[in-house]
Structures are given as C-alpha cells and as structure tokens.
Coordinates of C-alpha atoms in Angstrom, one line a residue:
M250 CA 46.5 119.4 112.7
K251 CA 45.7 117.3 115.9
N252 CA 41.8 118.4 115.7
L253 CA 41.1 117.2 112.1
S254 CA 39.1 114.4 111.4
V255 CA 40.5 111.0 110.1
R256 CA 38.6 111.5 106.8
V257 CA 40.3 115.2 106.6
K258 CA 43.7 113.7 107.0
M259 CA 43.3 111.0 104.5
I260 CA 42.0 114.0 102.1
L261 CA 45.4 115.9 102.6
L262 CA 47.4 112.6 102.3
A263 CA 46.1 112.3 99.1
L264 CA 46.5 116.0 98.1
I265 CA 50.2 115.6 99.4
T266 CA 50.6 112.5 97.1
L267 CA 49.3 114.1 94.2
V268 CA 51.6 117.1 94.6
G269 CA 54.7 115.0 95.4
T270 CA 54.1 112.9 92.3
L271 CA 53.7 116.2 90.1
A272 CA 57.1 117.2 91.6
I273 CA 58.6 113.9 90.8
V274 CA 57.3 114.0 87.2
L275 CA 58.9 117.4 86.6
L276 CA 62.1 116.5 88.1
A277 CA 62.6 113.4 86.2
E278 CA 61.6 115.4 82.8
T279 CA 64.4 118.1 84.0
H280 CA 67.1 115.4 84.7
I281 CA 66.5 113.7 81.4
S282 CA 67.0 117.1 79.5
E283 CA 70.2 117.7 82.0
M284 CA 71.5 114.0 81.1
E285 CA 70.5 114.6 77.1
M286 CA 72.7 117.7 77.2
G287 CA 75.6 115.8 79.1
S288 CA 75.6 113.1 77.2
E289 CA 76.1 115.0 74.1
M290 CA 78.9 116.5 75.8
V291 CA 80.5 113.3 76.4
L292 CA 79.6 111.8 73.4
R293 CA 82.0 114.4 71.7
A294 CA 84.7 114.2 74.0
S295 CA 84.7 110.8 73.7
I296 CA 85.0 110.7 69.8
E297 CA 87.6 113.6 69.9
S298 CA 89.6 111.4 72.1
D299 CA 89.6 108.4 70.3
Y300 CA 90.3 110.1 67.1
D301 CA 93.5 111.7 68.9
E302 CA 94.3 108.4 70.4
N303 CA 94.0 106.8 67.1
I304 CA 96.6 109.3 65.1
K305 CA 99.0 109.2 67.8
N306 CA 99.4 105.6 67.7
Q307 CA 99.8 105.5 63.8
V308 CA 102.4 108.0 64.5
D309 CA 104.3 105.9 67.1
S310 CA 104.1 102.9 64.9
A311 CA 105.4 104.4 61.9
I312 CA 108.4 105.7 64.1
S313 CA 108.6 102.5 65.7
L314 CA 109.2 101.0 61.7
L315 CA 111.6 104.1 61.0
N316 CA 113.6 103.0 64.5
E317 CA 114.3 99.4 62.8
V318 CA 115.7 100.9 59.9
Y319 CA 118.1 103.0 62.1
E320 CA 119.0 100.0 64.0
G321 CA 119.9 98.3 60.7
Y322 CA 122.3 101.2 59.9
E323 CA 123.9 101.3 63.5
R324 CA 124.6 97.4 62.6
G325 CA 126.5 98.9 59.7
E326 CA 124.0 97.3 57.2
Y327 CA 124.1 100.4 55.1
S328 CA 124.6 104.2 55.4
L329 CA 122.8 107.0 56.9
D330 CA 121.5 108.3 53.8
K331 CA 120.5 104.6 52.5
A332 CA 118.3 104.1 55.9
K333 CA 116.7 107.9 55.2
E334 CA 115.8 106.7 51.7
M335 CA 114.4 103.3 52.9
G336 CA 112.4 104.8 55.8
A337 CA 110.9 107.5 53.2
S338 CA 109.9 104.6 51.0
L339 CA 108.0 103.2 54.1
L340 CA 106.3 106.0 55.2
R341 CA 105.2 106.9 51.7
D342 CA 103.7 103.5 51.1
L343 CA 102.3 103.3 54.4
R344 CA 98.4 103.5 54.9
Y345 CA 95.8 103.1 57.7
G346 CA 92.1 103.2 58.2
D347 CA 90.1 104.9 55.0
G348 CA 93.1 106.4 53.1
G349 CA 94.9 107.5 56.2
Y350 CA 98.8 108.7 55.1
F351 CA 101.6 110.1 56.9
W352 CA 104.1 112.8 55.8
A353 CA 107.4 113.5 56.8
D354 CA 109.7 116.8 57.1
T355 CA 113.0 118.1 58.1
Y356 CA 113.3 120.4 61.3
E357 CA 114.2 123.0 58.6
G358 CA 110.8 122.4 57.1
V359 CA 111.7 120.5 53.9
N360 CA 109.5 118.0 52.8
V361 CA 110.6 114.3 52.9
V362 CA 107.5 112.3 52.5
L363 CA 104.0 113.3 50.9
L364 CA 102.2 110.7 48.9
G365 CA 105.2 110.8 46.2
N366 CA 103.8 114.6 45.0
T367 CA 105.5 117.6 43.9
T368 CA 105.5 118.7 47.0
E369 CA 108.5 116.4 48.1
G370 CA 111.8 118.3 48.5
T371 CA 110.5 121.6 48.8
N372 CA 110.4 123.9 51.8
R373 CA 107.1 124.4 53.3
M374 CA 107.6 126.0 56.5
D375 CA 106.0 129.2 55.6
A376 CA 102.8 127.2 54.2
K377 CA 99.6 128.8 55.5
D378 CA 95.6 127.1 55.7
T379 CA 92.7 129.4 54.9
N380 CA 93.0 131.4 58.1
G381 CA 96.4 132.8 57.3
N382 CA 97.7 130.5 60.1
S383 CA 101.5 128.9 59.3
Y384 CA 100.2 125.5 59.8
M385 CA 103.5 123.6 59.2
K386 CA 105.6 125.6 61.3
D387 CA 102.9 124.8 64.3
I388 CA 102.9 121.2 63.0
I389 CA 106.9 121.0 63.1
S390 CA 107.2 122.7 66.8
A391 CA 104.6 120.5 68.3
G392 CA 106.4 117.3 66.8
R393 CA 109.7 118.5 68.4
N394 CA 108.2 118.3 71.9
P395 CA 108.8 115.4 74.0
D396 CA 105.5 113.7 73.5
G397 CA 104.3 115.4 70.3
G398 CA 101.5 117.5 70.0
Y399 CA 98.2 118.3 67.8
V400 CA 97.6 121.2 65.6
D401 CA 94.3 122.1 64.1
Y402 CA 93.8 124.5 60.9
M403 CA 91.4 124.9 57.9
F404 CA 92.2 123.0 54.6
P405 CA 89.9 122.4 51.7
K406 CA 89.5 118.5 50.8
A407 CA 90.3 116.9 47.6
G408 CA 88.1 118.7 44.4
E409 CA 86.5 121.2 47.0
T410 CA 87.3 124.7 47.4
E411 CA 85.7 125.5 50.8
A412 CA 87.9 124.6 54.1
S413 CA 87.1 122.0 56.4
P414 CA 88.4 121.5 59.8
K415 CA 91.6 119.2 59.9
R416 CA 93.3 117.9 63.0
A417 CA 97.0 116.5 62.7
Y418 CA 99.6 115.1 65.3
S419 CA 103.3 115.1 65.1
K420 CA 106.1 113.6 66.6
S421 CA 110.0 114.0 65.9
F422 CA 112.6 111.2 64.8
E423 CA 115.3 112.6 66.3
P424 CA 118.2 110.2 64.2
F425 CA 117.1 111.5 61.2
E426 CA 115.8 114.8 62.4
W427 CA 112.5 114.5 60.7
V428 CA 108.9 115.3 62.0
I429 CA 106.5 112.6 61.3
G430 CA 102.6 113.4 60.7
T431 CA 99.3 112.3 60.2
G432 CA 95.6 114.0 60.3
N433 CA 92.4 113.9 58.9
Y434 CA 89.2 116.0 58.4
I435 CA 87.1 116.3 61.7
D436 CA 84.0 117.5 60.2
Y437 CA 82.3 114.1 60.5
I438 CA 82.4 114.5 64.3
N439 CA 79.9 117.0 64.2
T440 CA 77.7 114.9 62.1
T441 CA 78.2 112.1 64.3
V442 CA 77.0 114.0 67.5
A443 CA 74.1 115.3 65.9
D444 CA 72.6 112.4 64.8
E445 CA 73.2 110.8 68.0
A446 CA 71.7 114.0 70.0
Q447 CA 68.6 113.7 67.8
A448 CA 68.0 109.9 68.7
M449 CA 68.7 110.9 72.1
K450 CA 66.5 113.4 71.9
A451 CA 63.6 111.3 70.8
N452 CA 64.1 108.3 73.5
A453 CA 64.2 111.5 76.2
R454 CA 60.6 112.3 74.9
S455 CA 59.5 108.9 74.9
A456 CA 60.8 108.4 78.7
M457 CA 59.0 111.7 79.7
N458 CA 55.8 110.5 78.1
R459 CA 56.1 107.1 80.1
I460 CA 56.9 108.9 83.3
A461 CA 53.9 111.6 83.0
G462 CA 51.7 108.5 82.2
M463 CA 52.6 106.5 85.1
G464 CA 52.7 109.4 87.5
G465 CA 49.1 110.0 86.2
A466 CA 47.8 106.2 87.0
L467 CA 49.3 106.9 90.3
V468 CA 47.5 109.5 91.3
V469 CA 44.4 108.0 90.4
I470 CA 44.8 105.0 92.3
V471 CA 46.2 106.7 95.1
L472 CA 43.1 109.2 95.4
A473 CA 40.9 106.0 95.1
V474 CA 42.7 104.3 97.7
C475 CA 42.6 107.3 100.0
V476 CA 38.7 107.7 99.4
Y477 CA 38.1 103.7 100.3
M478 CA 40.6 103.8 103.3
A479 CA 38.6 107.3 104.6
V480 CA 35.0 105.5 104.4
E481 CA 36.4 102.3 106.2
L482 CA 38.6 104.4 109.0
G483 CA 35.4 106.3 109.7
R484 CA 32.8 103.3 110.3
S485 CA 35.5 101.9 112.2
F486 CA 36.0 104.7 114.3
R487 CA 32.6 104.9 115.2
H488 CA 32.2 101.1 116.5
T489 CA 35.0 101.7 118.6
L490 CA 34.2 105.0 120.7
G491 CA 30.3 103.5 120.9
Y492 CA 32.2 100.7 122.5
I493 CA 34.5 102.6 124.8
G494 CA 31.8 104.7 126.0
N495 CA 29.9 101.4 127.4
I496 CA 33.3 100.6 129.4
T497 CA 33.5 104.6 130.8
R498 CA 29.8 104.0 132.0
G499 CA 30.6 100.6 133.8
D500 CA 28.9 98.2 131.2
F501 CA 31.3 95.6 130.6
T502 CA 28.5 93.4 129.3
Q503 CA 29.1 94.8 125.6
E504 CA 31.0 93.3 123.0
L505 CA 32.7 94.6 119.6
P506 CA 30.9 93.6 116.3
K507 CA 32.8 90.6 115.3
Q508 CA 33.7 91.9 111.8
L509 CA 36.0 94.6 113.6
Q510 CA 37.3 91.7 116.0
N511 CA 38.7 89.6 113.0
R512 CA 40.4 92.4 111.1
R513 CA 44.2 92.1 110.9
D514 CA 45.0 95.8 110.8
D515 CA 45.5 98.3 113.6
F516 CA 41.5 98.0 114.2
G517 CA 41.8 94.9 114.7
I518 CA 45.1 95.1 116.8
L519 CA 42.8 97.6 119.0
S520 CA 39.7 95.7 119.2
E521 CA 41.5 92.6 120.5
N522 CA 43.6 95.0 122.9
L523 CA 40.3 96.5 124.1
E524 CA 38.7 93.3 124.6
N525 CA 41.4 92.1 126.7
M526 CA 41.5 95.5 129.0
K527 CA 37.6 94.6 129.3
K528 CA 38.7 91.2 130.5
Q529 CA 41.6 92.0 133.2
V530 CA 39.7 95.0 134.5
S531 CA 36.3 92.7 135.1
G532 CA 38.8 90.3 136.8
L533 CA 40.3 93.1 138.9
I534 CA 36.9 94.0 140.2
L535 CA 35.9 90.7 141.2
E536 CA 39.3 90.2 142.6
V537 CA 38.5 94.0 144.9
K538 CA 34.9 92.3 145.9
E539 CA 36.8 89.0 147.3
Q540 CA 39.5 90.6 149.1
S541 CA 36.9 93.1 150.5
S542 CA 34.9 90.3 152.4
T543 CA 38.6 88.9 153.2
I544 CA 39.4 92.5 155.1
D545 CA 37.0 91.7 157.9
E546 CA 38.4 88.5 158.6
V547 CA 42.1 90.2 158.8
V548 CA 40.6 92.8 161.1
D549 CA 39.7 90.3 163.5
S550 CA 42.9 88.6 163.3
V551 CA 44.9 91.2 163.7
K552 CA 43.3 93.0 167.2
T553 CA 43.9 89.2 168.7
N554 CA 47.8 89.4 167.6
V555 CA 48.1 93.2 169.0
L556 CA 46.9 91.6 172.6
S557 CA 49.7 89.1 172.2
L558 CA 52.2 91.5 171.4
T559 CA 51.7 93.7 174.7
G560 CA 52.4 90.6 176.5
N561 CA 55.7 90.0 174.6
I562 CA 56.9 93.8 175.1
E563 CA 57.0 92.9 178.9
D564 CA 59.2 90.0 178.1
V565 CA 61.4 92.3 176.2
S566 CA 62.0 94.9 178.8
A567 CA 63.3 92.0 181.1
T568 CA 65.7 90.7 178.8
T569 CA 67.1 94.0 177.8
Q570 CA 68.3 94.7 181.6
E571 CA 70.1 90.8 181.3
L572 CA 71.9 92.4 177.9
A573 CA 73.6 95.7 179.3
A574 CA 75.1 93.8 182.0
G575 CA 76.6 91.5 179.8
M576 CA 77.8 94.3 177.6
E577 CA 79.8 96.2 180.0
E578 CA 81.8 93.2 180.5
T579 CA 82.6 93.0 177.2
A580 CA 84.0 96.4 177.2
A581 CA 86.3 95.7 179.9
S582 CA 87.8 93.0 178.2
S583 CA 88.0 95.0 174.7
D584 CA 90.5 97.6 176.4
T585 CA 92.8 94.7 177.5
V586 CA 92.7 93.3 173.9
K587 CA 93.2 96.9 172.7
S588 CA 96.6 97.4 174.5
M589 CA 98.2 94.0 173.5
A590 CA 97.4 94.7 169.5
N591 CA 99.1 98.3 169.9
E592 CA 102.3 96.2 171.2
I593 CA 102.5 94.0 168.2
E594 CA 101.6 96.6 165.7
G595 CA 104.8 98.6 166.8
A596 CA 106.8 95.6 166.2
A597 CA 105.3 94.6 162.8
K598 CA 105.8 98.4 162.0
N599 CA 109.6 97.9 162.7
I600 CA 110.1 94.3 160.4
A601 CA 108.2 96.3 157.8
T602 CA 110.4 99.1 157.7
R603 CA 113.5 97.2 157.7
S604 CA 112.2 94.7 155.1
Q605 CA 111.7 97.7 152.9
E606 CA 115.5 98.4 153.1
G607 CA 116.6 94.7 152.7
A608 CA 114.3 95.0 149.3
Q609 CA 116.3 98.0 148.4
Q610 CA 119.9 96.7 148.9
A611 CA 119.1 93.3 147.1
A612 CA 117.7 95.5 143.9
D613 CA 121.1 97.4 144.2
I614 CA 122.8 94.3 144.1
H615 CA 120.9 92.9 141.3
K616 CA 121.2 96.4 139.1
R617 CA 125.1 96.3 139.8
A618 CA 125.2 92.5 139.3
S619 CA 123.3 93.1 135.5
E620 CA 125.5 96.0 134.9
A621 CA 128.8 93.8 135.4
Q622 CA 127.3 91.1 132.9
T623 CA 126.7 93.7 130.2
T624 CA 130.0 94.9 130.9
A625 CA 131.5 91.4 130.4
R626 CA 129.6 90.5 127.3
K627 CA 130.4 93.5 125.6
Q628 CA 134.2 93.2 126.7
R629 CA 133.8 89.7 125.2
E630 CA 132.3 90.9 122.3
H631 CA 135.3 93.5 121.9
V632 CA 137.8 90.5 122.1
A633 CA 136.2 88.2 119.7
E634 CA 136.2 91.3 117.4
V635 CA 140.0 92.3 117.9
H636 CA 141.1 88.3 117.5
R637 CA 139.2 88.5 114.4
S638 CA 140.7 91.6 113.2
I639 CA 144.0 90.6 114.3
R640 CA 143.5 87.2 112.1
E641 CA 142.3 88.5 109.1
G642 CA 145.4 90.8 109.2
L643 CA 148.0 88.4 109.8
T644 CA 146.6 85.9 107.1
K645 CA 146.8 89.0 104.6
A646 CA 150.5 89.8 105.9
L647 CA 151.7 86.1 105.2
E648 CA 150.2 86.4 101.9
D649 CA 151.8 89.3 101.1
A650 CA 155.1 87.7 102.5
G651 CA 155.0 85.6 99.4
V652 CA 156.6 88.4 97.9
V653 CA 159.8 87.2 99.4
K654 CA 159.6 83.7 97.2
Q655 CA 159.2 85.7 94.1
I656 CA 162.5 87.2 94.8
E657 CA 164.2 84.0 95.1
V658 CA 163.0 83.1 91.9
L659 CA 163.9 86.3 90.3
S660 CA 167.4 85.9 91.8
S661 CA 168.0 82.4 90.5
S662 CA 167.0 83.9 87.0
I663 CA 169.3 86.7 87.4
M664 CA 172.6 84.3 88.7
E665 CA 171.6 82.4 85.3
I666 CA 171.6 85.8 83.1
T667 CA 174.9 86.2 85.0
S668 CA 176.6 83.0 83.9
Q669 CA 175.2 83.3 80.4
T670 CA 177.0 86.9 80.5
N671 CA 180.5 85.5 81.6
L672 CA 180.4 82.8 78.9
L673 CA 179.2 85.4 76.2
A674 CA 182.4 87.8 77.8
L675 CA 184.9 84.9 77.4
N676 CA 184.0 84.3 73.9
A677 CA 184.1 88.0 73.1
S678 CA 187.4 87.9 75.0
I679 CA 188.7 85.2 72.7
E680 CA 187.3 86.6 69.4
A681 CA 189.0 89.3 70.2
A682 CA 192.2 87.9 70.8
R683 CA 191.8 86.2 67.4
A684 CA 191.3 89.6 65.8
G685 CA 194.5 91.2 67.1
D686 CA 194.9 94.7 66.8
A687 CA 191.3 95.0 65.2
G688 CA 189.7 93.6 68.2
R689 CA 191.4 95.4 70.9
G690 CA 188.7 97.5 71.8
F691 CA 185.9 94.7 71.5
A692 CA 188.3 93.0 74.2
V693 CA 187.8 95.9 76.5
V694 CA 184.3 95.6 76.1
A695 CA 184.1 92.1 76.7
T696 CA 186.2 92.6 79.7
E697 CA 183.7 95.3 81.3
I698 CA 181.0 92.8 80.4
G699 CA 182.4 90.4 82.4
G700 CA 183.3 92.7 85.5
L701 CA 179.5 93.6 85.3
A702 CA 178.4 90.3 85.2
E703 CA 180.4 89.4 88.1
Q704 CA 178.9 92.5 90.3
S705 CA 175.7 91.3 89.5
K706 CA 176.5 88.2 90.8
E707 CA 177.9 89.3 94.0
A708 CA 174.6 91.7 94.3
V709 CA 172.3 88.6 93.6
V710 CA 173.9 86.3 96.8
K711 CA 173.4 89.4 98.9
I712 CA 169.8 89.5 97.9
Q713 CA 169.4 85.7 98.3
Q714 CA 171.1 86.2 101.9
V715 CA 168.8 89.3 102.8
T716 CA 165.9 87.3 101.6
E717 CA 166.7 84.2 103.5
A718 CA 166.7 86.4 106.5
V719 CA 163.2 87.9 105.6
T720 CA 161.5 84.5 105.3
A721 CA 163.2 83.4 108.4
S722 CA 162.1 86.4 110.4
V723 CA 158.5 86.1 108.9
E724 CA 157.9 82.4 109.5
R725 CA 159.0 83.4 113.2
L726 CA 156.1 86.2 113.2
S727 CA 153.7 83.8 111.9
E728 CA 154.3 81.5 115.0
D729 CA 154.3 84.1 117.6
A730 CA 151.4 85.4 116.2
G731 CA 149.6 82.2 115.7
Q732 CA 150.7 81.4 119.6
L733 CA 149.3 84.9 120.3
L734 CA 145.7 84.4 118.6
E735 CA 145.7 80.6 120.1
F736 CA 146.0 82.6 123.5
V737 CA 143.1 85.2 122.9
G738 CA 140.7 82.8 121.1
G739 CA 141.5 80.4 123.9
D740 CA 142.3 81.8 127.5
V741 CA 141.1 85.0 127.3
V742 CA 137.5 84.4 125.7
A743 CA 137.4 81.2 128.3
S744 CA 138.1 83.9 130.9
Y745 CA 135.6 86.0 130.0
D746 CA 133.1 83.2 129.8
M747 CA 133.9 82.0 133.2
F748 CA 133.4 85.7 134.5
D749 CA 130.1 86.1 132.6
K750 CA 129.0 82.9 134.2
V751 CA 129.7 84.0 137.9
V752 CA 128.5 87.1 137.1
D753 CA 125.0 85.6 135.8
A754 CA 124.7 83.1 139.0
Y755 CA 125.7 86.2 141.5
N756 CA 122.8 88.2 139.5
Q757 CA 120.7 85.1 140.2
D758 CA 121.5 84.8 143.6
A759 CA 120.5 88.6 144.1
K760 CA 117.0 87.9 142.0
Y761 CA 116.2 85.3 144.7
I762 CA 117.5 87.5 147.7
D763 CA 114.8 90.1 146.1
M764 CA 112.8 87.4 146.1
L765 CA 112.9 86.5 149.8
I766 CA 112.6 90.1 150.9
G767 CA 110.1 90.8 148.9
D768 CA 108.1 88.1 150.4
F769 CA 109.4 88.9 154.1
S770 CA 108.3 92.4 153.2
A771 CA 104.7 91.3 151.9
T772 CA 104.3 89.2 155.0
S773 CA 105.0 92.0 157.4
E774 CA 102.5 94.2 155.5
E775 CA 99.9 91.5 155.7
L776 CA 100.4 91.5 159.5
L777 CA 100.2 95.1 160.2
A778 CA 97.1 95.1 158.0
S779 CA 95.8 92.6 160.3
I780 CA 96.6 94.4 163.3
D781 CA 95.3 97.5 162.0
G782 CA 92.1 95.3 161.3
V783 CA 92.3 93.7 165.0
L784 CA 92.6 97.4 166.3
S785 CA 89.6 98.6 164.4
S786 CA 87.4 95.8 164.9
M787 CA 87.9 96.4 168.7
D788 CA 87.5 100.1 168.5
G789 CA 84.1 98.8 166.9
I790 CA 83.7 96.4 169.7
A791 CA 84.0 99.1 172.1
T792 CA 81.8 101.7 170.6
A793 CA 79.2 98.8 169.9
T794 CA 79.4 97.6 173.5
N795 CA 78.8 101.4 174.7
E796 CA 75.9 102.1 172.0
G797 CA 74.3 98.6 172.9
A798 CA 74.1 99.7 176.9
K799 CA 72.6 102.7 175.6
G800 CA 70.8 100.9 173.3
T801 CA 69.0 98.5 175.9
T802 CA 68.1 101.7 178.2
D803 CA 66.3 102.8 175.1
I804 CA 64.5 99.6 174.4
A805 CA 62.7 99.8 177.5
Q806 CA 61.4 103.0 176.7
K807 CA 60.9 101.7 172.9
T808 CA 58.7 99.0 174.8
I809 CA 56.3 101.9 176.2
D810 CA 56.2 103.7 172.7
V811 CA 55.6 100.0 171.0
K812 CA 52.4 99.3 173.2
A813 CA 51.2 102.9 172.5
E814 CA 51.5 102.2 168.9
A815 CA 50.0 98.8 168.9
D816 CA 46.6 100.7 170.5
S817 CA 47.1 103.3 167.2
V818 CA 47.3 100.1 165.0
T819 CA 44.1 98.3 166.7
A820 CA 42.1 101.5 165.8
E821 CA 43.5 102.0 162.3
V822 CA 42.7 98.4 161.4
E823 CA 39.1 99.4 162.6
R824 CA 39.3 102.2 159.9
C825 CA 40.2 99.7 157.3
D826 CA 37.5 97.6 158.0
E827 CA 34.9 100.6 157.5
T828 CA 37.2 101.6 154.0
A829 CA 36.9 98.1 152.8
K830 CA 32.8 98.2 153.2
K831 CA 32.9 101.4 151.3
L832 CA 34.3 100.1 148.5
M833 CA 32.2 97.0 148.2
E834 CA 29.4 99.9 147.6
E835 CA 31.7 101.5 145.1
I836 CA 32.2 98.5 142.7
G837 CA 28.5 97.4 143.2
V838 CA 27.8 99.9 140.3
F839 CA 29.8 97.5 137.9
K840 CA 27.7 95.3 135.4
I841 CA 30.1 92.3 134.5

C-alpha cells in the first residue's frame, strides 16, 4: 500500500466507496423488510390489546352499575330479588359501540340476561361452539377468577351458517353470584392488519427505490470527484517534487509556482512550509559563513587568555598554603564545641523523658476527670428520672385516695336510709298495735327492722371513723412525700450540679496541665533536635576542614595539571581554526 501512487490510491478509494454504498443500500432494503414484518406484528398486537382493554372496561362499567343497585339493597331500599331484577333490566338495555351488548349467567350456568330472548332462564352450561368446545363453561370459569378472564370460541354470525372467531371477556359479580360477560367477532382484525400491511409494503418499495436512486447518484458523484482529485494531486506532486529536488542539489534560488503557493489545501500548506524551510536554511548558511569568519578572532583571543591563566595559577598555589593552615585551626576549635554539645544533649534527653512521663500523667488525670463527669451526669439524670417517677406515682396515689371521700358520701346516705328505716319500723309498730292480735307478727318484723337499722347505723359510724383516720393518714403521707420530692428536686439535684461543675473545672485544669506539659515536651524535643543539628554540623565542619586541608594539597598538584591542560587548549583552538576554514569551503557550494 505504501508503494502505490496517489492516482492508484484514489481509484481504490472510489472502488471502496462504490462497494460501501452498495452494501448500505442492501442493508437498508433488508432493514426495511424486517421493519415491515415487525410493524405488522406490532399492529396486530396493538389492535388485539385495544379490543381486550375495551371489552374489559365495558364489563367493569356494567359491574359498577350492578354495584350501585346492590348498595341500594344494602341501604334497605328494596329486597335482594328486586335488586337482581333491576340489575338484569339495566344489563339487558345496556349497549356500547356498534351493537355491543352484555349477558349474565349464574354460577350454575342459568342465563339471566341475553337481549331478552328465549335463552333467558335456561341453563346453557353445556353449550358448545362449532368446534365442540364448552364455551359457556369456559366463560363462567374464567369470569370467576379474581381479575376475570378472556375466552376465544367459534360462533356463526347472525344470518350466517359458517362460524367466525369470537372473543369474550367475563367477570363475576359476587353479591348476585352472576358472571357478567361481553364480546364480539374479531375477524375484522385480520382484514385491518392485511390492509395496513399492503400499504406498508407499498411505502417500503417506494423507500427502497429512492434509496437505490440516491445510492447510484452518490456513486457517480464520488467517482467523478475521485478522478478530478487524482489528476489534480498528480500535477501538484510533480511541481512539489521538482522544487524539493532543486533544494537537495543546493540551489535555493528557485521558487514554487504561484498557483501552488496560493492554494488553501494541504498542498498550499506544504508549499508554505517548504518556502519557510528554504528561508530558514538560507539564513542558517549565511549565519554559518559569518560565524566562521569570527572563529579566527576568537582563536587569537583564547591564546592570549591562556597565557594570562598560567600566571594566575601560580598565585593560586600560594593562596592554598595559607588556606591549609587556617583549616587546621578550625578543626581544633570544632572538637571543643562538639564536646560541650554532647553534654547539653544528655541534659535535653533527660528533660524530654521527664516531659513525656508528665504528659502521660496529665492524660490519665484528664481521663479520670472525664469519666467522673460522665458518671455524675448519668447519676443526675437518674435522680431526675426517679424524682419524676415518684411525683407521677404520688399524684396517681392521691387521685386514687379520693375514693375515701366517696365512702364518706355513701356513709351519709346510709345514715339517712337508716333514719328512714327506723321511722318506718316505728310506724309499723304503731300500726301493729292498732291491729291487735292480727298485727302481732307484723310488730315482730317491725322490731327486727328497727334492730337492723340500729346495727347499720353503728356500722356506718365505725366506717366514718375509719374513713377519717385514712384521710388523715393520706394527708400526712402527701405532706411527707412532698417534702421528700422537694429535697430530691432541690438539694440532691443541686449537689449533683455542684459536683458536675467541680469535675468540669478539674477536667479543664487537667487539660491546661496537659497543654503546658505538651508545650514543654515539644520545646525539649526542639532543643534536642537543635543539639543534634549542632553535633551534625560540627561533624560536618570537622570533616570539611580535614577534607579542605587535603584539598589544598591537591590544589597545588592540580595547578600543574591545569597548566598542562591550558597548553592542550591552545592546540585544540588551532585545530578549531582549521575546521572553520574547511567549513567555509563546504558551504561555498550553496546558491543563495
């Protein structure tokens, strides 16, 4: 593929476009055919679903009417038989759509409603369609499901002998023990689907013809564009390759044709970049010529500087000897400072250790204070809960003690009844005395009644005495309990509040101590770190001074080496001068 010319590649592109277009057209025709078949299935399913939903809604509406009739029966407006009669009349006259009607059968198969014909009142449980299926048994069975059900069967239309497909929906109405149903012939669905399928096929053929026409036109246009582009690209490549050939031969005086430079496509960008490259290379060659002439001047200057460098090297040798003596004195001082820093480090470590122990103690104090504060708050909440519970129980007990007052009222009533009983007994005795021997038995009864009245009076007196004692005890109990509640709600709770404040203050003090010890510990750690830094620095100084002393010795040797290198630099500079002259000869072949 890399070795093919642009014209061949354009032809291949045209062929690929042709094949791709044909493939797209074929795929489109296949997809349209599949869509046509799928649309027919969707249309059939949609019509069947709409039909099922319609007859179901109609049956639900009919059941709603029957339910209103049954509610009138439940309100006592008429009897159950009357309600069934009214419901049957409503169903018989109820219609929907184009001749849609309803029927009703009992659970045993007795027809109740069917357009008012002679079938009403007969049992059609064993009725069969033209295929021998017991369709009524299926309709009643499906209707007794919780959501009702659908049944398909074959039945001749009115005035016809050949059976047609029919679909019914039924649902039970439990209060009357009826199954309400409706349905219709569904052969119109096949006719509707066939008509729609024919129309869709015509539209599909028209769409496929349009796609094929557009595909053919697209192929012709693509082929024409590819041929034009192949010719145009070939001409542009020839001009560009000729221009690049001149540059490779060192001729920078030639220019690209103006029509190629003025293009706005990739060849125009390539032409612009080639011109820019030519200008930059031309400038680079001119710069190399100028710099080559400058190299001679630089070589002379370098030679002079090398001679000056040799004199400076001798001065450096004397300075290094003085530097070595100073470094020996610095090494002795650093040993003394290091000894003092070691002593300070030991003291700082001891301070840091004691600070950490103090921080742990402060943390323990803070923990114990927090636990004591938590315990005190829980105890205070417990006391408050007990105080509330006792108060509620005491209030309930005092309310229950009010029964004693009712006993006093009942005692007073009994005393009044006793007085009336004594009066009746006295009157009975007087009447018995007037009656003589005939009233002697009555007199005995009157005497007994009077005795019972006296006994009741004595019992009531004792009850009143006990009631007064109970009332006094309850009042004393109420006063004592009130004092106890006041003590718990006041003094005890106040004591817990004071204890909570003390523990809180203790906790705050522990936090403060912990903070102080923490700061002290941090400071000691910083001091220890600083001392470690000093020790490390002193070690570094000692090492540096020792190395410096050694280095000064090396410097003297290096100065000798530097002088030798300076002589070598002089030789290299002379070689550089020769290279610059040769470079001038090489770039002389370029035409700018």
